[in-house]
PDB file of C-alpha atoms in Angstrom:
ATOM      1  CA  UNK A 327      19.038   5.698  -7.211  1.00 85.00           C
ATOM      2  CA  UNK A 328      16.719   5.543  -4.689  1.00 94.00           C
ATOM      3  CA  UNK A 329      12.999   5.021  -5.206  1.00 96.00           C
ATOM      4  CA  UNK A 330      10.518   6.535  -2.208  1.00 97.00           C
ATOM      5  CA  UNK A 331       7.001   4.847  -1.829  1.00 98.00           C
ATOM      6  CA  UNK A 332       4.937   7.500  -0.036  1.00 98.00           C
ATOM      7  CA  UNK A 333       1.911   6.447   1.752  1.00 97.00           C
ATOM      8  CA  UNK A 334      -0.541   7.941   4.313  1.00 95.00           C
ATOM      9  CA  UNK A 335       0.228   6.711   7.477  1.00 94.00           C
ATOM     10  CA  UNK A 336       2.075   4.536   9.907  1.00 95.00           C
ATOM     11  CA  UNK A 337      -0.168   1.403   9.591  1.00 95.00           C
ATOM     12  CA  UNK A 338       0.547   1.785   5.990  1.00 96.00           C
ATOM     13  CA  UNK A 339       4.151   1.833   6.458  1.00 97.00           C
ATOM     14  CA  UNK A 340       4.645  -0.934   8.714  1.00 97.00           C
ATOM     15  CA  UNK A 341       2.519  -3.294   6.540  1.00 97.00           C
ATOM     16  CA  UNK A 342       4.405  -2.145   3.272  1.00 98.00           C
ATOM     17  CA  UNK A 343       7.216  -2.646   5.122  1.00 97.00           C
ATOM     18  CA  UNK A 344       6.095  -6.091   5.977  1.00 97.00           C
ATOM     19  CA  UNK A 345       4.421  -7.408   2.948  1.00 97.00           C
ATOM     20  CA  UNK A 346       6.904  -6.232   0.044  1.00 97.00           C
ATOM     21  CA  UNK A 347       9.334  -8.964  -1.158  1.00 95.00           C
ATOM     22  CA  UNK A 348      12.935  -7.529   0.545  1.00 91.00           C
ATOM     23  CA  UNK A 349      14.809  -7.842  -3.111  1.00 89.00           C
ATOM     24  CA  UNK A 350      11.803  -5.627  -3.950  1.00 87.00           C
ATOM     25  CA  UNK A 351      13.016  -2.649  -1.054  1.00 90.00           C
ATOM     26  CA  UNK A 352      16.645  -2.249  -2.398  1.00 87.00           C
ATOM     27  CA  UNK A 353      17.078   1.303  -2.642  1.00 93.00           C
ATOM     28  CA  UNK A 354      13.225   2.008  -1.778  1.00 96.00           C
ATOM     29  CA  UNK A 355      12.509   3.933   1.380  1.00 97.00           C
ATOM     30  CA  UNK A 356       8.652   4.456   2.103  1.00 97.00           C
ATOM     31  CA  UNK A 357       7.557   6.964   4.171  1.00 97.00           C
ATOM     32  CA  UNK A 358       4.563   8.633   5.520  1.00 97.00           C
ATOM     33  CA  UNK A 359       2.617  11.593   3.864  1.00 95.00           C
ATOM     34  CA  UNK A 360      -0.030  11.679   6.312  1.00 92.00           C
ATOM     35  CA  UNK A 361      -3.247  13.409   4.904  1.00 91.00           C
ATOM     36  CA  UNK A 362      -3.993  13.274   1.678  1.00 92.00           C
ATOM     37  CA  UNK A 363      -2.918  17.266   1.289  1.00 94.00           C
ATOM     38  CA  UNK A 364       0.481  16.343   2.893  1.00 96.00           C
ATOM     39  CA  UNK A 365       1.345  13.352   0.899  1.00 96.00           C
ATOM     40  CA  UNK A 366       0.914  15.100  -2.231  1.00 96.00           C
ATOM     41  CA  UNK A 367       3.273  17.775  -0.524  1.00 96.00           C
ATOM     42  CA  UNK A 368       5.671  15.368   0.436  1.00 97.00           C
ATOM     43  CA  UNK A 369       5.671  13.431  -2.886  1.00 97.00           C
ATOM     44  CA  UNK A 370       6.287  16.682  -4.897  1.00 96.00           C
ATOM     45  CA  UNK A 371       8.973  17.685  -2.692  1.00 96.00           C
ATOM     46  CA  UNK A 372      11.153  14.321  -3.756  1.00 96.00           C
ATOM     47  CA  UNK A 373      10.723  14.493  -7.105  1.00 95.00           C
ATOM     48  CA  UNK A 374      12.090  18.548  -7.280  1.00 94.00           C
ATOM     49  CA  UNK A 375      15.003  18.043  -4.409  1.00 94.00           C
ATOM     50  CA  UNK A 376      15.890  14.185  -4.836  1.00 94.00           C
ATOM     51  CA  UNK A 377      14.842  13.677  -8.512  1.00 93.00           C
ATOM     52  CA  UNK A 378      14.197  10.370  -7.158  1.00 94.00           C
ATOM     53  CA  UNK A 379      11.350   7.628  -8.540  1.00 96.00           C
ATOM     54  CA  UNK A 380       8.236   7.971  -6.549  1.00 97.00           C
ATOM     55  CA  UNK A 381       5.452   6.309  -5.645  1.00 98.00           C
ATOM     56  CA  UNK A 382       2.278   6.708  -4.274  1.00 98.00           C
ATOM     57  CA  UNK A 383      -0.212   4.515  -2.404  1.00 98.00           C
ATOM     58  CA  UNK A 384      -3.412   6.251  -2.055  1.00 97.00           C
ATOM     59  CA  UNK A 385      -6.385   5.412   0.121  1.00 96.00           C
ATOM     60  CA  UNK A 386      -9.111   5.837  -2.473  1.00 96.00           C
ATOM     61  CA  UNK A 387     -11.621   6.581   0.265  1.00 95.00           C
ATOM     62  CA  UNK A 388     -14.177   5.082  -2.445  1.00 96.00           C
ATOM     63  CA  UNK A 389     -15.236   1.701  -4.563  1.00 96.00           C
ATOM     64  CA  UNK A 390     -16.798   3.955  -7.048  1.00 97.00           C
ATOM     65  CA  UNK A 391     -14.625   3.394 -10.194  1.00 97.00           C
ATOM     66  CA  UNK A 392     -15.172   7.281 -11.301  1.00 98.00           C
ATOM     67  CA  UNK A 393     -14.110   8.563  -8.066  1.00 97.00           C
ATOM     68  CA  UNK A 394     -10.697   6.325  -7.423  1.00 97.00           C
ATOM     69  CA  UNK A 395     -10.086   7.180 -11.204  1.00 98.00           C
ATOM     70  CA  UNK A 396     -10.212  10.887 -10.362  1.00 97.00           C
ATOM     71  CA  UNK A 397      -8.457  10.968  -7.140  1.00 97.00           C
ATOM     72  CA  UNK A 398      -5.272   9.096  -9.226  1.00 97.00           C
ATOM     73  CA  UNK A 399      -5.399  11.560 -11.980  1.00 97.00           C
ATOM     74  CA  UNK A 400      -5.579  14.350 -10.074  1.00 96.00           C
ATOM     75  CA  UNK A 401      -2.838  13.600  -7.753  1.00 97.00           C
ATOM     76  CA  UNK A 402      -1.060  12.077 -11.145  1.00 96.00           C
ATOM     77  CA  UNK A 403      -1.458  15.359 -12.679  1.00 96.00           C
ATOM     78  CA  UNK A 404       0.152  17.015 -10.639  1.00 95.00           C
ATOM     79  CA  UNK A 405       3.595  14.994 -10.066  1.00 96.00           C
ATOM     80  CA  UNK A 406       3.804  14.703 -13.526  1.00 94.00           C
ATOM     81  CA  UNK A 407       3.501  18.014 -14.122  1.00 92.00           C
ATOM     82  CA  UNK A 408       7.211  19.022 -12.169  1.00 91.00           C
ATOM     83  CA  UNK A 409       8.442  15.187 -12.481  1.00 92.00           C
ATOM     84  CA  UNK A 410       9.937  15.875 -16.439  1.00 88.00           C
ATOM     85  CA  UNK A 411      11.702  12.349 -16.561  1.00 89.00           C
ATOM     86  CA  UNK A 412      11.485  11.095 -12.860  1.00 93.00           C
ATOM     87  CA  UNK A 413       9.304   8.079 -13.047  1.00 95.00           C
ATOM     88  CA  UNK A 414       6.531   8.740 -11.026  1.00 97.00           C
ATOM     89  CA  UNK A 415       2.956   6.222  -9.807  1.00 97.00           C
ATOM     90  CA  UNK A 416      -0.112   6.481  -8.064  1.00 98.00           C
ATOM     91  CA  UNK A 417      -1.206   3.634  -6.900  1.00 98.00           C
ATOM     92  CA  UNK A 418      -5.129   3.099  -5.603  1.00 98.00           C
ATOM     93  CA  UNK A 419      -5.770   1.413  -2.539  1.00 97.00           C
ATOM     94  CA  UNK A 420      -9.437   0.678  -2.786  1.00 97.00           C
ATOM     95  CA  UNK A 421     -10.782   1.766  -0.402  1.00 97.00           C
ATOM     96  CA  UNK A 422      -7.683   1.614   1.599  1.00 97.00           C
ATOM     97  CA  UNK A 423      -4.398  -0.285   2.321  1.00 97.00           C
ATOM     98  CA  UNK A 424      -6.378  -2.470   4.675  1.00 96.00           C
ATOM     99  CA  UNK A 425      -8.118  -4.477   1.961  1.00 97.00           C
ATOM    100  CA  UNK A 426      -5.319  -6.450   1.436  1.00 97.00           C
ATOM    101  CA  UNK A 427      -6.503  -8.313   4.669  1.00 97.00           C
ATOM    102  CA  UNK A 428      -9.589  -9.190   2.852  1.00 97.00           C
ATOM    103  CA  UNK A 429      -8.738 -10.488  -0.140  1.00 92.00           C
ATOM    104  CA  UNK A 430      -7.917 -14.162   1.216  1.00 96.00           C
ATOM    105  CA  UNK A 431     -10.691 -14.784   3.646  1.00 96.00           C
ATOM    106  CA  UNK A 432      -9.609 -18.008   4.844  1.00 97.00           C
ATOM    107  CA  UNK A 433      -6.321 -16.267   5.467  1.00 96.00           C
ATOM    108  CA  UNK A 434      -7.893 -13.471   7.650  1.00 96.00           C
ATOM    109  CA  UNK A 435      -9.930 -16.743   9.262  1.00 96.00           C
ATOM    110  CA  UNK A 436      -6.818 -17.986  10.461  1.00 94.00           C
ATOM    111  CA  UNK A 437      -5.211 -14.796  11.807  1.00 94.00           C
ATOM    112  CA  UNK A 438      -8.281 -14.167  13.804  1.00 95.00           C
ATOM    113  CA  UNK A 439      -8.943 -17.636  14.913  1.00 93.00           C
ATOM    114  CA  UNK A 440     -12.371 -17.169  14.000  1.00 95.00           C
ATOM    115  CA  UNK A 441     -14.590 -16.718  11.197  1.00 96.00           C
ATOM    116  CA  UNK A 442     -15.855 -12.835  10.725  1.00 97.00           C
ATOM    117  CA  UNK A 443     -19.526 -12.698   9.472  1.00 96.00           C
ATOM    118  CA  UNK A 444     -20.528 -12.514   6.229  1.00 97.00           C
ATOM    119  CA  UNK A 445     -22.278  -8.781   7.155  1.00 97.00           C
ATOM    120  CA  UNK A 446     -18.963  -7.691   8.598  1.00 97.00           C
ATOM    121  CA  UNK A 447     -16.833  -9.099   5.339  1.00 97.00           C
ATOM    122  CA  UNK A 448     -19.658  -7.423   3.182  1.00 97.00           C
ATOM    123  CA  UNK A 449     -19.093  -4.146   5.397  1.00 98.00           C
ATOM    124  CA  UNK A 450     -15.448  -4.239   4.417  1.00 97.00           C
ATOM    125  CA  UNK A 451     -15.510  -3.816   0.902  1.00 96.00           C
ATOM    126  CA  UNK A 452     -16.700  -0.573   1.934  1.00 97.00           C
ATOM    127  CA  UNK A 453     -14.893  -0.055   5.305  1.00 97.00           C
ATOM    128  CA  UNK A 454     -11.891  -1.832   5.172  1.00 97.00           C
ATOM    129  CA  UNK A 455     -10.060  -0.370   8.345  1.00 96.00           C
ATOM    130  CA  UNK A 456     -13.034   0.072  10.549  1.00 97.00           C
ATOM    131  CA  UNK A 457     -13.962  -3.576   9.798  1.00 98.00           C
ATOM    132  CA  UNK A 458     -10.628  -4.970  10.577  1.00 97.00           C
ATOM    133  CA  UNK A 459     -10.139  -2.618  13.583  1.00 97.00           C
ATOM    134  CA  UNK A 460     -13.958  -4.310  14.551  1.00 97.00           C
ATOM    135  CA  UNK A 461     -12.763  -7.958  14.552  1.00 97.00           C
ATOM    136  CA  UNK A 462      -9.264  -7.511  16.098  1.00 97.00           C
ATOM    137  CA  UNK A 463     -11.667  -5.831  18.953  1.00 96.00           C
ATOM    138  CA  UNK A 464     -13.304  -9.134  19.032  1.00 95.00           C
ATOM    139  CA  UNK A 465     -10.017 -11.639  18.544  1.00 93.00           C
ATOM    140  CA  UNK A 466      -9.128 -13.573  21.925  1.00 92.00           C
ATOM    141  CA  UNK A 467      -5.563 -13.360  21.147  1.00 91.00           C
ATOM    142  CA  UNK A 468      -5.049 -10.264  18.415  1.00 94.00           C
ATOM    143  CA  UNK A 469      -5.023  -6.638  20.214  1.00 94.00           C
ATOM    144  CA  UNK A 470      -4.521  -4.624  17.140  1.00 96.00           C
ATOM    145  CA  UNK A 471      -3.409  -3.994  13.790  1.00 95.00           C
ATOM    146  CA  UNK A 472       0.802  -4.131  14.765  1.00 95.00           C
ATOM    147  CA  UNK A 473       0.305  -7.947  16.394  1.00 96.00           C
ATOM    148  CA  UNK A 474      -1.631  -8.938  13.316  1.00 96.00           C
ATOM    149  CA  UNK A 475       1.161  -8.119  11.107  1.00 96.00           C
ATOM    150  CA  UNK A 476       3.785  -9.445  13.665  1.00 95.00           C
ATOM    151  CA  UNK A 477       1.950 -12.916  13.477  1.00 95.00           C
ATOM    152  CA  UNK A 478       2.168 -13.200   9.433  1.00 97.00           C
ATOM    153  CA  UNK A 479       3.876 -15.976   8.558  1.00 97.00           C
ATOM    154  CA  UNK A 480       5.895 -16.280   5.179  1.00 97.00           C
ATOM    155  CA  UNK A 481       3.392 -18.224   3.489  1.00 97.00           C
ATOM    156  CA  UNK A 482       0.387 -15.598   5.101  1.00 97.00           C
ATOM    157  CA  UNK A 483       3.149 -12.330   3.537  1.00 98.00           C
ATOM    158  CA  UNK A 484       3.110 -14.369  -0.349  1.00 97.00           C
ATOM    159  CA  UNK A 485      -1.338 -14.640   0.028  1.00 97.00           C
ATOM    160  CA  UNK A 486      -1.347 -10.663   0.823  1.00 97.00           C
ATOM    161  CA  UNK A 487       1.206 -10.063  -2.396  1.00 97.00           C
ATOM    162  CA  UNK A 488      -0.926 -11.556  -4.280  1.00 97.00           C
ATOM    163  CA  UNK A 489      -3.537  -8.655  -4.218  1.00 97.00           C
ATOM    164  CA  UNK A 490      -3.560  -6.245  -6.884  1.00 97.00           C
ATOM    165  CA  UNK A 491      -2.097  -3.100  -5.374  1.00 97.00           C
ATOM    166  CA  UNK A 492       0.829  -4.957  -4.090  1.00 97.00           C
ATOM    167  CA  UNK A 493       1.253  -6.739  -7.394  1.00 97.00           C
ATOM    168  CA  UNK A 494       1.001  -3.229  -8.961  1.00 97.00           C
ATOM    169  CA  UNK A 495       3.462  -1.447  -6.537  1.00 97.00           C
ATOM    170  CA  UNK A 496       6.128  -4.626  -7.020  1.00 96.00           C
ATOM    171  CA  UNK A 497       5.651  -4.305 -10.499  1.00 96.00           C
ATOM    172  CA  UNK A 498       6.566  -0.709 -10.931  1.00 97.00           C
ATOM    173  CA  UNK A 499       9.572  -0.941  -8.344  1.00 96.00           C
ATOM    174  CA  UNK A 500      10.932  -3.523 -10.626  1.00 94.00           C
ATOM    175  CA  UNK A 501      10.481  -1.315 -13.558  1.00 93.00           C
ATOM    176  CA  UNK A 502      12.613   1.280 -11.710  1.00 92.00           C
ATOM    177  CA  UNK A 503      15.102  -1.268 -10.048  1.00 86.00           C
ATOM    178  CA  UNK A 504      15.432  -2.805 -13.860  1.00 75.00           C
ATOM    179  CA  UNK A 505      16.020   1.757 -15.501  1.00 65.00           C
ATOM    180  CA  UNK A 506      18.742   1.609 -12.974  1.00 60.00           C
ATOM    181  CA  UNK A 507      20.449  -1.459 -13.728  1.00 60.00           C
ATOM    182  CA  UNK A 508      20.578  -0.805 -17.370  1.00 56.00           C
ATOM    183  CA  UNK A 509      21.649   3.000 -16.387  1.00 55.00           C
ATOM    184  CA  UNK A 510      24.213   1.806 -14.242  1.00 61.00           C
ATOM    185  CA  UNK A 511      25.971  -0.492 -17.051  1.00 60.00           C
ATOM    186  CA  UNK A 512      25.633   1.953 -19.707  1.00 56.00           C
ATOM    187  CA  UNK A 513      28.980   4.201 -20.316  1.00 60.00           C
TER     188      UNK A 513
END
């Protein structure tokens, strides 16, 4: 069965695309939702027509812990209430998808070439994608977001898994991957 991974928008695509482990994609298309609005849409139109696993990764457009926990249970609220036994996630990005970069600053150090400042890294924990948008502006050799994913290396790809909403998205599409297995071998 195929699992979707629905997301908000291209960036976030290409760098799920690039970051998650490829035994992790079998049977896992992620695609775009756009706006939030739209990629609630979107997700509650697979679950009714494909009855198909999905998940969500959310920008939570916030670091306060109330408001991410309310943005997930809303949107959880209401897959759940048309997904009956369709295995269904929301996923927090906090703030956004971008984070990931900074979570190993000596990684992002080395994609740059140079060291961001420590009012730009403290900037990020609330700005994620306007931060890294701000120092790939100021990179000699990166000219955006696209050529900074091109340039991660294997070892750079296992630093950025490491982060928890990766670790929490690879852990639920190895829940599904493991339902399907055991639903496939079953008589």
């Amino acid at each position: 069965m195929k699992t979707y991974i629905v997301c908000q928008g291209r960036t976030e695509v290409q760098l799920l695309k690039k970051v998650l482990p490829l035994e992790s994609t079998k049977n896992v298309e992620i695609v775009e939702g756009g706006g939030l609005y739209a990629l609630k849409s979107l997700a509650l139109s697979l679950i009714v027509r494909r009855q198909s696993p999905v998940v969500v990764v959310v920008d939570s457009d916030s670091v306060v812990p109330e408001q991410v926990q309310q943005r997930v249970r809303d949107i959880e609220e209401l897959l759940s209430s048309l997904a009956a036994n369709t295995p269904v996630k929301v996923i927090p990005a906090i703030p956004a998808l971008e984070s990931i970069f900074f979570y190993d600053v000596p990684l992002l150090t080395h994609l740059l070439d140079y060291a961001p400042t420590p009012d730009l890294l403290s900037q990020a924990t609330y700005q994620p994608r306007k931060v890294l948008d701000q120092l790939i502006f100021q990179s000699k050799d990166i000219k955006n977001i696209a050529q900074l994913m091109d340039n991660l290396t294997e070892q750079d790809v296992a630093t950025l898994r490491e982060s928890r909403v990766i670790q929490e998205l690879m852990e639920f599409l190895q829940s599904v991957q493991v339902t399907d297995e055991v639903l496939e071998r079953s008589p």
